[in-house]
């Protein structure tokens, strides 16, 4: 049986997720596994990454944080891709960042990466300055330099990687809120 994105989300919210999760495993897992295998990953690593992506998606839906205008498949693919890139960096493996997936609906980090381009750097610099120097520095390290939370925690003197991760999340949420609430900012980011 085939499920629409709306049906998948409704089933998870109602606690009837077994069939829709099986559907996702049948329809999306192969694409993610193929991409990870092409980027120096193993079958086992691909399965782990996919399970993590499904769990994240599931939690997003239950917490009412999933944007229902986004593609479920695209969201899962983006989470898996980001997790694999981070894992590959930690293991010093080469990853081809090009995506075979048509819909790059994503987690916050991908949203921010897609939004930023070189010609907009001055405006972005100004936008980041509204967050304060600490957030600006943290987001620069995580988004633009792709540093791990361990590296950031050392560089910014956080007590550990979890603290860096929490601060990073809060800074991203503040930035996304500023963008979403300001039509003018939204317009020039997407022009």
PDB file of C-alpha atoms in Angstrom:
ATOM      1  CA  UNK A   1       0.000   0.000   0.000  1.00  0.00           C
ATOM      2  CA  UNK A   2       1.145   3.538  -0.743  1.00  0.00           C
ATOM      3  CA  UNK A   3       0.735   6.420   1.710  1.00  0.00           C
ATOM      4  CA  UNK A   4       0.748  10.152   1.085  1.00  0.00           C
ATOM      5  CA  UNK A   5       2.890  12.418   3.259  1.00  0.00           C
ATOM      6  CA  UNK A   6      -0.265  13.608   5.016  1.00  0.00           C
ATOM      7  CA  UNK A   7      -1.350  10.026   5.774  1.00  0.00           C
ATOM      8  CA  UNK A   8       2.105   9.186   7.135  1.00  0.00           C
ATOM      9  CA  UNK A   9       2.054  12.174   9.468  1.00  0.00           C
ATOM     10  CA  UNK A  10      -1.505  11.498  10.646  1.00  0.00           C
ATOM     11  CA  UNK A  11      -0.742   7.831  11.334  1.00  0.00           C
ATOM     12  CA  UNK A  12       2.295   8.719  13.450  1.00  0.00           C
ATOM     13  CA  UNK A  13       0.351  11.334  15.407  1.00  0.00           C
ATOM     14  CA  UNK A  14      -2.467   8.843  16.076  1.00  0.00           C
ATOM     15  CA  UNK A  15      -0.055   6.111  17.190  1.00  0.00           C
ATOM     16  CA  UNK A  16      -0.770   3.883  14.178  1.00  0.00           C
ATOM     17  CA  UNK A  17       2.726   4.123  12.769  1.00  0.00           C
ATOM     18  CA  UNK A  18       3.718   0.487  12.108  1.00  0.00           C
ATOM     19  CA  UNK A  19       2.399   0.314   8.550  1.00  0.00           C
ATOM     20  CA  UNK A  20       3.615   3.758   7.511  1.00  0.00           C
ATOM     21  CA  UNK A  21       7.055   3.114   8.975  1.00  0.00           C
ATOM     22  CA  UNK A  22       7.231  -0.176   7.057  1.00  0.00           C
ATOM     23  CA  UNK A  23       6.209   1.764   3.966  1.00  0.00           C
ATOM     24  CA  UNK A  24       9.080   4.230   4.523  1.00  0.00           C
ATOM     25  CA  UNK A  25      11.520   1.357   4.946  1.00  0.00           C
ATOM     26  CA  UNK A  26      10.329  -0.170   1.664  1.00  0.00           C
ATOM     27  CA  UNK A  27      10.302   3.041  -0.353  1.00  0.00           C
ATOM     28  CA  UNK A  28      12.982   5.355   1.026  1.00  0.00           C
ATOM     29  CA  UNK A  29      15.641   3.154   2.616  1.00  0.00           C
ATOM     30  CA  UNK A  30      17.004   1.930  -0.724  1.00  0.00           C
ATOM     31  CA  UNK A  31      17.623   5.461  -2.000  1.00  0.00           C
ATOM     32  CA  UNK A  32      19.430   6.507   1.154  1.00  0.00           C
ATOM     33  CA  UNK A  33      21.432   3.283   1.315  1.00  0.00           C
ATOM     34  CA  UNK A  34      22.474   3.685  -2.333  1.00  0.00           C
ATOM     35  CA  UNK A  35      23.663   7.232  -1.727  1.00  0.00           C
ATOM     36  CA  UNK A  36      25.670   6.243   1.367  1.00  0.00           C
ATOM     37  CA  UNK A  37      27.225   3.244  -0.428  1.00  0.00           C
ATOM     38  CA  UNK A  38      28.274   5.536  -3.305  1.00  0.00           C
ATOM     39  CA  UNK A  39      29.915   7.776  -0.708  1.00  0.00           C
ATOM     40  CA  UNK A  40      32.206   5.203   0.894  1.00  0.00           C
ATOM     41  CA  UNK A  41      29.766   3.836   3.433  1.00  0.00           C
ATOM     42  CA  UNK A  42      28.869   0.273   4.297  1.00  0.00           C
ATOM     43  CA  UNK A  43      25.471  -1.415   4.226  1.00  0.00           C
ATOM     44  CA  UNK A  44      25.449  -1.554   8.039  1.00  0.00           C
ATOM     45  CA  UNK A  45      26.307   2.150   8.359  1.00  0.00           C
ATOM     46  CA  UNK A  46      23.576   3.011   5.863  1.00  0.00           C
ATOM     47  CA  UNK A  47      21.014   1.032   7.877  1.00  0.00           C
ATOM     48  CA  UNK A  48      22.057   2.796  11.095  1.00  0.00           C
ATOM     49  CA  UNK A  49      21.887   6.216   9.463  1.00  0.00           C
ATOM     50  CA  UNK A  50      18.469   5.456   7.967  1.00  0.00           C
ATOM     51  CA  UNK A  51      17.108   4.285  11.315  1.00  0.00           C
ATOM     52  CA  UNK A  52      18.405   7.461  12.948  1.00  0.00           C
ATOM     53  CA  UNK A  53      16.735   9.538  10.227  1.00  0.00           C
ATOM     54  CA  UNK A  54      13.393   7.751  10.685  1.00  0.00           C
ATOM     55  CA  UNK A  55      13.602   8.183  14.458  1.00  0.00           C
ATOM     56  CA  UNK A  56      14.345  11.904  14.070  1.00  0.00           C
ATOM     57  CA  UNK A  57      11.441  12.314  11.659  1.00  0.00           C
ATOM     58  CA  UNK A  58       9.136  10.392  13.998  1.00  0.00           C
ATOM     59  CA  UNK A  59      10.131  12.626  16.925  1.00  0.00           C
ATOM     60  CA  UNK A  60       9.688  15.779  14.833  1.00  0.00           C
ATOM     61  CA  UNK A  61       6.156  14.690  13.957  1.00  0.00           C
ATOM     62  CA  UNK A  62       5.245  13.814  17.549  1.00  0.00           C
ATOM     63  CA  UNK A  63       6.608  17.150  18.759  1.00  0.00           C
ATOM     64  CA  UNK A  64       4.582  18.979  16.052  1.00  0.00           C
ATOM     65  CA  UNK A  65       7.821  20.403  14.643  1.00  0.00           C
ATOM     66  CA  UNK A  66       7.554  18.839  11.192  1.00  0.00           C
ATOM     67  CA  UNK A  67       6.594  21.320   8.481  1.00  0.00           C
ATOM     68  CA  UNK A  68       3.803  19.486   6.670  1.00  0.00           C
ATOM     69  CA  UNK A  69       4.558  21.429   3.493  1.00  0.00           C
ATOM     70  CA  UNK A  70       7.836  19.513   3.210  1.00  0.00           C
ATOM     71  CA  UNK A  71       8.285  16.138   1.611  1.00  0.00           C
ATOM     72  CA  UNK A  72       8.675  13.279   4.086  1.00  0.00           C
ATOM     73  CA  UNK A  73      11.075  11.507   1.739  1.00  0.00           C
ATOM     74  CA  UNK A  74      13.087  14.690   1.203  1.00  0.00           C
ATOM     75  CA  UNK A  75      13.250  15.316   4.928  1.00  0.00           C
ATOM     76  CA  UNK A  76      14.479  11.766   5.614  1.00  0.00           C
ATOM     77  CA  UNK A  77      17.027  11.993   2.818  1.00  0.00           C
ATOM     78  CA  UNK A  78      18.360  15.314   4.091  1.00  0.00           C
ATOM     79  CA  UNK A  79      18.716  14.061   7.664  1.00  0.00           C
ATOM     80  CA  UNK A  80      20.491  10.902   6.493  1.00  0.00           C
ATOM     81  CA  UNK A  81      22.753  12.850   4.139  1.00  0.00           C
ATOM     82  CA  UNK A  82      23.779  15.304   6.850  1.00  0.00           C
ATOM     83  CA  UNK A  83      24.417  12.525   9.369  1.00  0.00           C
ATOM     84  CA  UNK A  84      26.498  10.581   6.891  1.00  0.00           C
ATOM     85  CA  UNK A  85      28.556  13.635   5.925  1.00  0.00           C
ATOM     86  CA  UNK A  86      29.264  14.327   9.607  1.00  0.00           C
ATOM     87  CA  UNK A  87      30.191  10.702  10.273  1.00  0.00           C
ATOM     88  CA  UNK A  88      32.401  10.582   7.185  1.00  0.00           C
ATOM     89  CA  UNK A  89      34.201  13.761   8.304  1.00  0.00           C
ATOM     90  CA  UNK A  90      34.867  12.209  11.698  1.00  0.00           C
ATOM     91  CA  UNK A  91      36.291   9.124   9.988  1.00  0.00           C
ATOM     92  CA  UNK A  92      38.119  11.219   7.371  1.00  0.00           C
ATOM     93  CA  UNK A  93      36.281   9.628   4.450  1.00  0.00           C
ATOM     94  CA  UNK A  94      35.551  11.323   1.137  1.00  0.00           C
ATOM     95  CA  UNK A  95      31.899  12.188   0.500  1.00  0.00           C
ATOM     96  CA  UNK A  96      30.442  13.534  -2.731  1.00  0.00           C
ATOM     97  CA  UNK A  97      28.047  16.232  -1.577  1.00  0.00           C
ATOM     98  CA  UNK A  98      25.890  16.208  -4.687  1.00  0.00           C
ATOM     99  CA  UNK A  99      22.437  14.836  -4.074  1.00  0.00           C
ATOM    100  CA  UNK A 100      20.553  12.469  -6.309  1.00  0.00           C
ATOM    101  CA  UNK A 101      17.396  13.427  -4.534  1.00  0.00           C
ATOM    102  CA  UNK A 102      15.171  15.982  -6.221  1.00  0.00           C
ATOM    103  CA  UNK A 103      13.624  17.463  -3.070  1.00  0.00           C
ATOM    104  CA  UNK A 104      16.125  18.816  -0.594  1.00  0.00           C
ATOM    105  CA  UNK A 105      13.571  19.531   2.116  1.00  0.00           C
ATOM    106  CA  UNK A 106      15.741  19.492   5.169  1.00  0.00           C
ATOM    107  CA  UNK A 107      16.618  19.968   8.743  1.00  0.00           C
ATOM    108  CA  UNK A 108      17.555  23.431   9.952  1.00  0.00           C
ATOM    109  CA  UNK A 109      21.192  23.149   8.921  1.00  0.00           C
ATOM    110  CA  UNK A 110      20.357  22.448   5.265  1.00  0.00           C
ATOM    111  CA  UNK A 111      17.784  25.250   5.279  1.00  0.00           C
ATOM    112  CA  UNK A 112      20.476  27.665   6.380  1.00  0.00           C
ATOM    113  CA  UNK A 113      23.104  26.350   3.948  1.00  0.00           C
ATOM    114  CA  UNK A 114      20.742  26.643   0.969  1.00  0.00           C
ATOM    115  CA  UNK A 115      19.782  30.147   1.986  1.00  0.00           C
ATOM    116  CA  UNK A 116      23.301  31.498   2.154  1.00  0.00           C
ATOM    117  CA  UNK A 117      25.252  32.414  -0.977  1.00  0.00           C
ATOM    118  CA  UNK A 118      28.380  34.450  -1.523  1.00  0.00           C
ATOM    119  CA  UNK A 119      26.671  37.515  -2.970  1.00  0.00           C
ATOM    120  CA  UNK A 120      24.464  37.693   0.104  1.00  0.00           C
ATOM    121  CA  UNK A 121      27.324  37.492   2.600  1.00  0.00           C
ATOM    122  CA  UNK A 122      27.119  41.154   3.680  1.00  0.00           C
ATOM    123  CA  UNK A 123      23.419  40.906   4.379  1.00  0.00           C
ATOM    124  CA  UNK A 124      23.922  37.627   6.179  1.00  0.00           C
ATOM    125  CA  UNK A 125      26.701  39.135   8.273  1.00  0.00           C
ATOM    126  CA  UNK A 126      24.255  41.835   9.332  1.00  0.00           C
ATOM    127  CA  UNK A 127      21.535  39.268  10.015  1.00  0.00           C
ATOM    128  CA  UNK A 128      23.859  37.131  12.152  1.00  0.00           C
ATOM    129  CA  UNK A 129      24.946  40.174  14.132  1.00  0.00           C
ATOM    130  CA  UNK A 130      21.351  40.426  15.431  1.00  0.00           C
ATOM    131  CA  UNK A 131      21.961  37.132  17.224  1.00  0.00           C
ATOM    132  CA  UNK A 132      24.961  38.374  19.184  1.00  0.00           C
ATOM    133  CA  UNK A 133      28.632  37.633  18.739  1.00  0.00           C
ATOM    134  CA  UNK A 134      28.582  34.211  20.419  1.00  0.00           C
ATOM    135  CA  UNK A 135      25.727  32.853  18.252  1.00  0.00           C
ATOM    136  CA  UNK A 136      27.237  34.400  15.154  1.00  0.00           C
ATOM    137  CA  UNK A 137      30.554  32.680  15.841  1.00  0.00           C
ATOM    138  CA  UNK A 138      28.907  29.340  16.655  1.00  0.00           C
ATOM    139  CA  UNK A 139      26.771  29.304  13.499  1.00  0.00           C
ATOM    140  CA  UNK A 140      29.748  30.324  11.386  1.00  0.00           C
ATOM    141  CA  UNK A 141      31.735  27.354  12.709  1.00  0.00           C
ATOM    142  CA  UNK A 142      28.902  24.849  12.326  1.00  0.00           C
ATOM    143  CA  UNK A 143      27.338  25.980   9.035  1.00  0.00           C
ATOM    144  CA  UNK A 144      30.103  27.574   7.016  1.00  0.00           C
ATOM    145  CA  UNK A 145      33.116  25.609   8.269  1.00  0.00           C
ATOM    146  CA  UNK A 146      31.247  22.357   8.930  1.00  0.00           C
ATOM    147  CA  UNK A 147      33.017  21.848  12.241  1.00  0.00           C
ATOM    148  CA  UNK A 148      31.855  19.068  14.549  1.00  0.00           C
ATOM    149  CA  UNK A 149      30.324  19.879  17.917  1.00  0.00           C
ATOM    150  CA  UNK A 150      33.446  18.425  19.579  1.00  0.00           C
ATOM    151  CA  UNK A 151      35.654  20.858  17.656  1.00  0.00           C
ATOM    152  CA  UNK A 152      33.322  23.750  18.416  1.00  0.00           C
ATOM    153  CA  UNK A 153      33.161  22.914  22.130  1.00  0.00           C
ATOM    154  CA  UNK A 154      36.966  23.088  22.324  1.00  0.00           C
ATOM    155  CA  UNK A 155      37.245  26.217  20.174  1.00  0.00           C
ATOM    156  CA  UNK A 156      34.521  28.106  22.069  1.00  0.00           C
ATOM    157  CA  UNK A 157      35.314  26.733  25.543  1.00  0.00           C
ATOM    158  CA  UNK A 158      32.023  24.899  26.073  1.00  0.00           C
ATOM    159  CA  UNK A 159      32.048  22.189  28.721  1.00  0.00           C
ATOM    160  CA  UNK A 160      31.331  19.451  26.158  1.00  0.00           C
ATOM    161  CA  UNK A 161      29.909  18.679  22.711  1.00  0.00           C
ATOM    162  CA  UNK A 162      26.355  18.381  24.049  1.00  0.00           C
ATOM    163  CA  UNK A 163      26.501  21.938  25.355  1.00  0.00           C
ATOM    164  CA  UNK A 164      27.748  23.114  21.954  1.00  0.00           C
ATOM    165  CA  UNK A 165      24.971  21.156  20.240  1.00  0.00           C
ATOM    166  CA  UNK A 166      22.291  22.696  22.471  1.00  0.00           C
ATOM    167  CA  UNK A 167      23.628  26.234  21.950  1.00  0.00           C
ATOM    168  CA  UNK A 168      23.893  25.603  18.200  1.00  0.00           C
ATOM    169  CA  UNK A 169      20.274  24.447  18.050  1.00  0.00           C
ATOM    170  CA  UNK A 170      19.050  27.482  20.015  1.00  0.00           C
ATOM    171  CA  UNK A 171      21.005  29.880  17.803  1.00  0.00           C
ATOM    172  CA  UNK A 172      19.613  28.270  14.643  1.00  0.00           C
ATOM    173  CA  UNK A 173      16.093  28.480  15.993  1.00  0.00           C
ATOM    174  CA  UNK A 174      16.546  32.188  16.777  1.00  0.00           C
ATOM    175  CA  UNK A 175      17.920  32.831  13.291  1.00  0.00           C
ATOM    176  CA  UNK A 176      15.110  30.911  11.600  1.00  0.00           C
ATOM    177  CA  UNK A 177      12.571  32.826  13.688  1.00  0.00           C
ATOM    178  CA  UNK A 178      14.085  36.153  12.598  1.00  0.00           C
ATOM    179  CA  UNK A 179      13.946  35.074   8.944  1.00  0.00           C
ATOM    180  CA  UNK A 180      10.386  33.764   9.145  1.00  0.00           C
ATOM    181  CA  UNK A 181       9.068  36.832  10.972  1.00  0.00           C
ATOM    182  CA  UNK A 182      10.692  39.400   8.699  1.00  0.00           C
ATOM    183  CA  UNK A 183       9.214  39.465   5.193  1.00  0.00           C
ATOM    184  CA  UNK A 184      11.927  41.797   3.915  1.00  0.00           C
ATOM    185  CA  UNK A 185      14.684  39.453   5.095  1.00  0.00           C
ATOM    186  CA  UNK A 186      12.848  36.481   3.626  1.00  0.00           C
ATOM    187  CA  UNK A 187      12.523  38.286   0.269  1.00  0.00           C
ATOM    188  CA  UNK A 188      16.204  39.093  -0.115  1.00  0.00           C
ATOM    189  CA  UNK A 189      17.286  35.635   1.036  1.00  0.00           C
ATOM    190  CA  UNK A 190      15.202  33.972  -1.661  1.00  0.00           C
ATOM    191  CA  UNK A 191      15.651  36.489  -4.476  1.00  0.00           C
TER     192      UNK A 191
END
